[in-house]
Coordinates of C-alpha atoms and ligand atoms in Angstrom, one line a residue:
M1 CA 0.0 0.0 0.0
T2 CA 1.4 3.4 -1.0
I3 CA -0.2 6.5 0.4
I4 CA 0.5 10.1 -0.8
V5 CA 0.1 12.4 2.1
T6 CA 0.1 16.1 1.2
G7 CA 0.9 18.8 3.8
G8 CA 2.8 16.3 5.9
A9 CA 5.4 18.8 7.1
G10 CA 2.5 20.6 8.9
F11 CA 0.8 20.0 12.2
I12 CA -1.8 17.3 11.5
G13 CA -0.2 15.8 8.4
G14 CA 3.0 15.4 10.4
N15 CA 1.2 13.7 13.2
F16 CA -0.6 11.5 10.7
I17 CA 2.7 10.4 9.0
H18 CA 4.1 9.4 12.4
Y19 CA 0.9 7.6 13.3
M20 CA 0.7 5.7 10.0
L21 CA 4.3 4.6 9.9
K22 CA 3.9 3.1 13.4
K23 CA 0.5 1.6 12.8
H24 CA 1.2 0.2 9.3
P25 CA 4.9 -0.5 9.2
D26 CA 4.6 -2.1 5.8
Y27 CA 2.9 0.9 4.1
R28 CA 4.9 3.3 2.0
I29 CA 4.2 6.9 2.8
V30 CA 5.1 9.6 0.3
C31 CA 4.8 13.2 1.6
L32 CA 4.2 16.1 -0.8
D33 CA 4.8 19.5 0.8
C34 CA 6.1 22.7 -0.6
L35 CA 7.2 24.0 2.8
T36 CA 5.4 27.2 3.3
Y37 CA 5.9 29.1 6.6
A38 CA 3.9 26.4 8.2
G39 CA 5.9 23.4 6.8
N40 CA 8.7 22.3 9.0
M41 CA 11.3 19.6 8.2
D42 CA 12.1 19.2 11.9
T43 CA 8.6 17.7 12.3
L44 CA 9.5 14.9 9.9
A45 CA 13.1 14.5 11.2
P46 CA 12.2 11.3 13.2
V47 CA 11.0 9.5 10.0
M48 CA 13.4 10.8 7.3
D49 CA 15.6 7.6 7.6
N50 CA 12.6 5.2 7.4
P51 CA 13.0 3.3 4.1
N52 CA 9.2 3.3 3.8
F53 CA 9.1 7.1 3.8
R54 CA 9.8 9.6 1.0
F55 CA 9.7 13.4 1.2
C56 CA 9.1 15.4 -2.1
K57 CA 9.2 19.1 -2.0
V58 CA 6.3 19.7 -4.3
D59 CA 3.6 22.4 -4.5
I60 CA 0.2 20.7 -5.0
T61 CA -0.8 23.4 -7.4
D62 CA 2.2 22.4 -9.7
R63 CA 0.4 19.9 -12.0
A64 CA 3.6 18.7 -13.8
E65 CA 5.4 18.0 -10.5
V66 CA 2.4 16.3 -9.0
Y67 CA 1.9 14.1 -12.0
K68 CA 5.5 13.1 -12.0
V69 CA 5.2 11.8 -8.4
F70 CA 2.1 9.8 -9.3
M71 CA 3.9 8.2 -12.3
E72 CA 6.9 7.3 -10.0
E73 CA 4.9 6.1 -7.0
K74 CA 1.6 4.7 -8.4
P75 CA -0.2 5.5 -5.1
D76 CA -3.2 3.5 -3.9
M77 CA -4.5 6.4 -1.8
V78 CA -4.1 10.1 -1.3
V79 CA -4.8 12.0 1.9
N80 CA -4.9 15.7 1.2
F81 CA -3.9 17.8 4.3
A82 CA -2.0 20.5 2.3
A83 CA -3.7 23.8 2.9
E84 CA -3.4 27.4 4.1
S85 CA -4.9 26.8 7.5
H86 CA -5.0 30.0 9.6
V87 CA -8.2 32.1 9.7
D88 CA -6.4 35.3 10.7
R89 CA -4.0 35.0 7.7
S90 CA -7.0 34.4 5.4
I91 CA -8.4 37.7 6.6
E92 CA -5.1 39.5 5.8
E93 CA -4.6 37.8 2.4
P94 CA -7.3 35.5 0.9
A95 CA -5.7 34.8 -2.5
V96 CA -3.2 32.1 -1.5
F97 CA -6.1 30.3 0.3
L98 CA -8.0 30.0 -3.0
Q99 CA -4.9 28.9 -4.8
T100 CA -3.8 26.1 -2.5
N101 CA -7.0 25.0 -0.9
I102 CA -9.2 25.0 -4.0
L103 CA -7.0 24.8 -7.1
G104 CA -4.5 22.5 -5.3
T105 CA -7.3 20.1 -4.4
S106 CA -8.4 20.0 -8.1
V107 CA -4.9 19.2 -9.3
M108 CA -4.6 16.4 -6.8
M109 CA -7.9 14.9 -7.9
D110 CA -7.0 15.3 -11.6
A111 CA -3.9 13.3 -10.9
C112 CA -6.0 10.6 -9.2
R113 CA -8.3 10.5 -12.2
R114 CA -5.4 10.2 -14.6
Y115 CA -3.4 7.6 -12.9
G116 CA -6.1 5.7 -11.0
I117 CA -6.6 5.5 -7.2
K118 CA -8.5 3.4 -4.6
R119 CA -9.3 6.4 -2.4
Y120 CA -8.9 10.1 -2.4
H121 CA -9.4 11.6 1.1
Q122 CA -10.0 15.3 1.7
V123 CA -9.1 16.6 5.1
S124 CA -11.7 19.3 5.7
T125 CA -13.0 21.2 8.7
D126 CA -16.1 21.8 10.8
E127 CA -15.6 25.5 9.9
V128 CA -17.4 24.8 6.6
Y129 CA -20.7 24.8 8.6
G130 CA -20.2 28.3 9.9
D131 CA -21.0 28.8 13.5
L132 CA -23.6 28.0 16.1
P133 CA -25.2 30.5 18.6
L134 CA -23.7 30.6 22.1
D135 CA -27.1 30.3 23.8
R136 CA -28.2 27.1 22.0
P137 CA -26.1 24.3 23.5
D138 CA -28.6 21.8 22.1
L139 CA -27.4 22.5 18.5
F140 CA -24.6 20.5 16.8
F141 CA -23.1 20.2 13.3
T142 CA -24.2 17.0 11.6
E143 CA -23.1 16.0 8.1
E144 CA -26.5 17.4 6.9
T145 CA -25.9 20.9 8.3
P146 CA -25.8 23.4 5.4
I147 CA -22.5 24.8 4.3
H148 CA -22.5 28.4 5.6
T149 CA -19.0 29.9 5.8
S150 CA -17.7 33.0 7.5
S151 CA -14.0 33.5 6.7
P152 CA -12.0 33.3 3.4
Y153 CA -10.3 30.2 5.0
S154 CA -13.6 28.3 5.6
A155 CA -15.0 29.5 2.3
S156 CA -12.0 28.0 0.5
K157 CA -12.3 24.7 2.4
A158 CA -16.0 24.5 1.6
S159 CA -15.3 25.2 -2.1
A160 CA -12.8 22.3 -2.1
D161 CA -15.4 20.0 -0.4
L162 CA -17.9 20.8 -3.1
L163 CA -15.4 20.1 -5.8
V164 CA -14.5 16.7 -4.2
L165 CA -18.2 15.7 -4.1
A166 CA -18.5 16.9 -7.8
Y167 CA -15.6 14.7 -8.8
H168 CA -17.3 11.8 -7.2
R169 CA -20.6 12.4 -8.9
T170 CA -19.3 13.4 -12.3
F171 CA -16.2 11.2 -12.7
G172 CA -16.9 8.5 -10.2
L173 CA -13.7 9.3 -8.2
P174 CA -13.6 7.2 -5.0
V175 CA -13.5 10.1 -2.5
S176 CA -14.2 10.6 1.2
I177 CA -14.2 13.8 3.3
S178 CA -13.6 14.3 7.0
R179 CA -14.7 17.5 8.8
C180 CA -12.9 17.7 12.1
S181 CA -13.1 20.2 14.9
N182 CA -10.1 22.1 16.3
N183 CA -7.1 19.9 16.9
Y184 CA -4.3 20.3 19.5
G185 CA -1.1 18.4 20.3
P186 CA 2.6 18.2 19.4
Y187 CA 4.0 20.0 16.4
H188 CA 1.2 22.6 16.4
F189 CA 2.4 25.9 14.8
P190 CA 2.5 28.7 17.5
E191 CA 0.2 31.0 15.5
K192 CA -2.8 29.0 16.7
L193 CA -4.5 29.5 20.1
I194 CA -3.1 26.7 22.3
P195 CA 0.6 26.6 21.2
L196 CA 0.7 30.5 21.0
M197 CA -0.6 30.7 24.6
I198 CA 1.9 28.0 25.8
A199 CA 4.9 29.7 24.1
N200 CA 3.9 33.2 25.2
A201 CA 3.2 32.1 28.8
L202 CA 6.6 30.3 28.9
N203 CA 8.2 33.5 27.8
D204 CA 6.1 35.7 30.2
K205 CA 4.7 37.5 27.2
P206 CA 1.1 38.9 27.1
L207 CA -1.6 36.4 26.2
P208 CA -3.8 38.0 23.5
V209 CA -7.4 36.9 23.9
Y210 CA -9.8 38.1 21.1
G211 CA -12.9 39.9 22.2
K212 CA -14.0 38.6 25.6
G213 CA -12.7 35.1 25.2
E214 CA -16.3 33.7 25.1
N215 CA -16.0 32.0 21.8
V216 CA -16.3 28.2 22.0
R217 CA -14.3 25.6 20.1
D218 CA -14.6 21.8 20.3
W219 CA -11.1 20.5 20.9
L220 CA -9.8 17.1 19.8
Y221 CA -6.3 15.5 20.5
V222 CA -4.6 15.3 17.1
E223 CA -3.9 11.5 17.4
D224 CA -7.7 10.9 17.6
H225 CA -8.1 12.8 14.4
C226 CA -5.4 10.6 12.7
K227 CA -7.1 7.5 13.9
A228 CA -10.4 8.7 12.5
I229 CA -8.8 9.3 9.0
D230 CA -7.1 5.9 9.1
L231 CA -10.5 4.3 9.7
I232 CA -12.3 6.3 7.0
I233 CA -9.7 5.6 4.3
H234 CA -9.9 1.9 5.0
N235 CA -13.5 1.3 6.0
G236 CA -15.4 4.5 5.3
R237 CA -17.9 4.6 2.4
E238 CA -17.1 6.3 -0.9
G239 CA -18.7 9.6 -1.5
E240 CA -19.4 10.2 2.1
V241 CA -18.7 13.0 4.6
Y242 CA -17.7 12.1 8.2
N243 CA -17.8 14.6 11.0
V244 CA -15.0 14.1 13.6
G245 CA -15.2 15.6 17.1
G246 CA -15.2 14.5 20.7
H247 CA -17.8 16.7 22.4
N248 CA -15.2 18.7 24.2
E249 CA -16.4 22.3 24.0
M250 CA -14.5 25.0 25.8
K251 CA -14.5 28.8 25.9
N252 CA -11.2 30.3 24.8
I253 CA -10.7 32.1 28.0
D254 CA -11.0 28.9 30.0
I255 CA -8.3 27.2 27.9
V256 CA -6.0 30.2 28.4
K257 CA -6.6 30.1 32.2
L258 CA -6.0 26.3 32.3
I259 CA -2.6 26.8 30.4
I260 CA -1.7 29.6 32.9
K261 CA -2.5 27.3 35.8
E262 CA -0.6 24.3 34.4
L263 CA 2.5 26.5 33.9
G264 CA 2.3 28.2 37.3
K265 CA 2.0 31.6 35.7
S266 CA -0.2 34.6 36.6
E267 CA -3.6 35.6 35.0
D268 CA -2.2 39.1 34.8
L269 CA -0.6 37.9 31.5
I270 CA -4.0 37.9 29.9
Q271 CA -4.6 40.8 27.5
F272 CA -8.0 41.2 25.9
V273 CA -7.5 42.5 22.3
A274 CA -9.6 43.6 19.4
D275 CA -11.9 40.8 18.2
R276 CA -11.3 38.8 14.9
R277 CA -13.4 40.1 12.0
G278 CA -16.4 37.8 11.4
H279 CA -15.3 35.7 14.5
D280 CA -17.3 32.4 14.6
L281 CA -19.0 32.1 17.9
R282 CA -19.3 28.3 18.6
Y283 CA -18.3 25.1 16.8
A284 CA -19.7 21.8 18.0
I285 CA -19.6 18.5 16.2
D286 CA -22.1 15.6 16.3
P287 CA -19.9 12.6 15.7
T288 CA -22.7 10.0 15.7
K289 CA -22.1 8.9 12.1
I290 CA -18.5 8.0 12.4
H291 CA -19.1 6.4 15.8
N292 CA -22.0 4.2 14.5
E293 CA -20.5 3.3 11.1
L294 CA -16.8 2.9 12.0
G295 CA -16.7 2.5 15.8
W296 CA -14.6 5.7 16.2
E297 CA -14.5 7.5 19.5
P298 CA -11.9 9.8 21.0
E299 CA -9.4 8.1 23.3
T300 CA -7.6 11.1 24.8
K301 CA -9.6 13.2 27.3
F302 CA -8.9 16.9 27.2
A303 CA -7.5 17.0 30.8
D304 CA -4.8 14.5 29.8
G305 CA -4.3 15.8 26.2
I306 CA -3.5 19.3 27.3
K307 CA -1.0 18.1 29.9
K308 CA 0.7 15.9 27.3
T309 CA 0.7 18.8 24.9
I310 CA 2.2 21.3 27.4
K311 CA 4.8 18.7 28.4
W312 CA 5.7 18.3 24.7
Y313 CA 6.3 22.0 24.3
L314 CA 8.4 22.0 27.5
D315 CA 10.5 19.0 26.2
N316 CA 10.8 20.4 22.7
R317 CA 11.6 24.0 23.2
E318 CA 14.0 24.0 20.3
W319 CA 11.3 23.0 17.8
W320 CA 9.1 26.1 18.5
E321 CA 11.8 28.6 19.6
K322 CA 13.4 28.2 16.1
I323 CA 10.0 29.2 14.7
I324 CA 9.3 32.2 16.9
S325 CA 12.8 33.6 16.3
G326 CA 12.4 33.7 12.5
E327 CA 9.9 35.3 10.1
Y328 CA 7.2 34.6 12.7
K329 CA 8.4 37.8 14.5
D330 CA 7.1 40.0 11.6
Y331 CA 3.8 38.1 11.5
Y332 CA 3.4 38.6 15.2
K333 CA 4.1 42.3 15.0
R334 CA 1.6 42.7 12.1
M335 CA -1.1 40.7 13.8
Y336 CA -0.8 41.8 17.4
N337 CA 1.1 45.1 17.9
A338 CA -1.6 47.5 16.9
R339 CA -4.5 45.4 18.1
Ligands
LIG1 P1 -0.7 23.5 8.9 O1 -0.8 24.9 8.4 O2 0.0 23.2 10.1 O3 0.1 22.7 7.7 C1 -0.2 22.8 6.4 C2 0.9 22.1 5.6 O4 0.6 22.2 4.2 C3 2.3 22.8 5.7 O5 3.3 21.8 5.9 C4 2.5 23.5 4.4 O6 3.9 23.7 4.0 C5 1.7 22.7 3.4 N1 1.3 23.4 2.2 C6 0.6 24.6 2.2 N2 0.4 24.9 0.9 C7 0.9 23.9 0.1 C8 1.0 23.7 -1.3 N3 0.5 24.6 -2.1 N4 1.6 22.6 -1.7 C9 2.1 21.7 -0.8 N5 2.1 21.8 0.5 C10 1.5 23.0 1.0 O7 -2.1 22.9 8.8 P2 -2.8 21.8 9.8 O8 -3.3 22.5 11.0 O9 -1.9 20.7 10.0 O10 -4.1 21.4 8.9 C11 -4.0 20.4 8.0 C12 -5.3 20.2 7.3 O11 -6.3 19.9 8.3 C13 -5.8 21.5 6.6 O12 -6.4 21.0 5.4 C14 -6.9 22.1 7.5 O13 -7.8 22.8 6.8 C15 -7.4 20.8 8.2 N6 -8.0 21.0 9.5 C16 -7.2 21.6 10.5 C17 -7.7 21.7 11.8 C18 -6.9 22.3 12.9 O14 -7.4 22.4 14.1 N7 -5.7 22.6 12.7 C19 -9.0 21.2 12.1 C20 -9.7 20.6 11.1 C21 -9.2 20.5 9.8
LIG2 P1 -7.4 29.3 16.2 O1 -6.4 28.5 16.9 O2 -6.9 30.4 15.2 O3 -8.4 28.3 15.4 P2 -9.8 28.6 14.7 O4 -9.9 30.1 14.5 O5 -9.6 27.9 13.4 O6 -10.8 28.0 15.5 O7 -8.3 30.1 17.2 C1 -9.0 29.4 18.2 C2 -9.9 30.4 18.9 O8 -9.0 31.2 19.7 C3 -10.6 31.4 18.1 O9 -11.9 31.6 18.7 C4 -9.8 32.6 18.0 C5 -9.1 32.6 19.4 N1 -7.8 33.2 19.5 C6 -7.5 34.2 20.4 O10 -8.3 34.6 21.3 N2 -6.2 34.7 20.5 C7 -5.2 34.3 19.6 O11 -4.1 34.9 19.7 C8 -5.5 33.3 18.6 C9 -4.5 32.9 17.6 C10 -6.8 32.8 18.6

């Protein structure tokens, strides 16, 4: 079995590669990643010597390069993680989101059509459903919830999902889609809430909370997401969408306070800053379908997962300190200084 994994030098793709090489030691994994600011070869360092692993520095929008890898590797499956993934950056500069997230997806699927494939899996997000009101805790996203996006990021991911379903209907491409809630865990780029707060707290820097910190996200430990994708590509039905989430809703401010407590820091570090434009209020997944059809359920409880994650950032300072000392500095200034 040969699987092409795009975006494997990023957070979830990297965790997926580590997970798959352990779980299926006889599989060949070929990673395609063009190493944007979010791609990091340090994340893949532990597997670079594995004879069943190959890294190709390829942009998924580069048709010729993508086709070349397909000709060489004759993959059985593709799991497409490659994307621009940060909502705040999509508000700053939407164009690259359309390029990678939509056009890149179409190039990957064209390659699958041309060279043949057993499964093309699209890693999508619960953000395609828009948001839920804060005062209706009885409401959840199901696979039937209408697409209703808020940010250029989520609109680009929703467009890709529509294209994936269109390739299934029109060309009979064997596709599946997973729509997961917010992930956290090792190798998470420190522009996102949890790693940013851990890194800033460790450096005694202000912790920028958007608005009042009342927005709710549904957090899932990254390995549980990897397990869900592994199940879907092997046993999930073609042409289907599967929501992935562990019923773990938390307000941003409560997460920030928990990180402060775990690190023994002071809540005085919290700094309320201007809200994100179009900020989604609440995400909450109903994972009944994947549970009933594939027996998936989350294994890591948030209380344990957040401790493991914090420990990973303490034990792997070099990984994230290298990031925050580079071009990230300019990003941070742009995003937070005048906020
Ligand atoms: P990330 O930003 O950490 O990593 C993205 C990776 O894709 C990077 O390695 C980057 O170099 C690569 N990439 C970007 N553009 C590329 C291109 N044109 N060609 C080749 N490689 C390219 O993202 P992540 O958080 O790991 O998210 C992975 C996927 O999961 C995305 O599709 C995202 O929409 C989805 N998702 C993320 C979350 C989350 O909480 N982070 C939740 C649900 C779904
Ligand atoms: P983020 O990690 O960017 O994920 P997403 O927007 O895709 O859910 O943000 C998670 C939540 O945390 C979101 O409500 C925005 C908020 N947030 C802050 O309050 N401060 C920050 O510095 C960041 C990056 C996010």
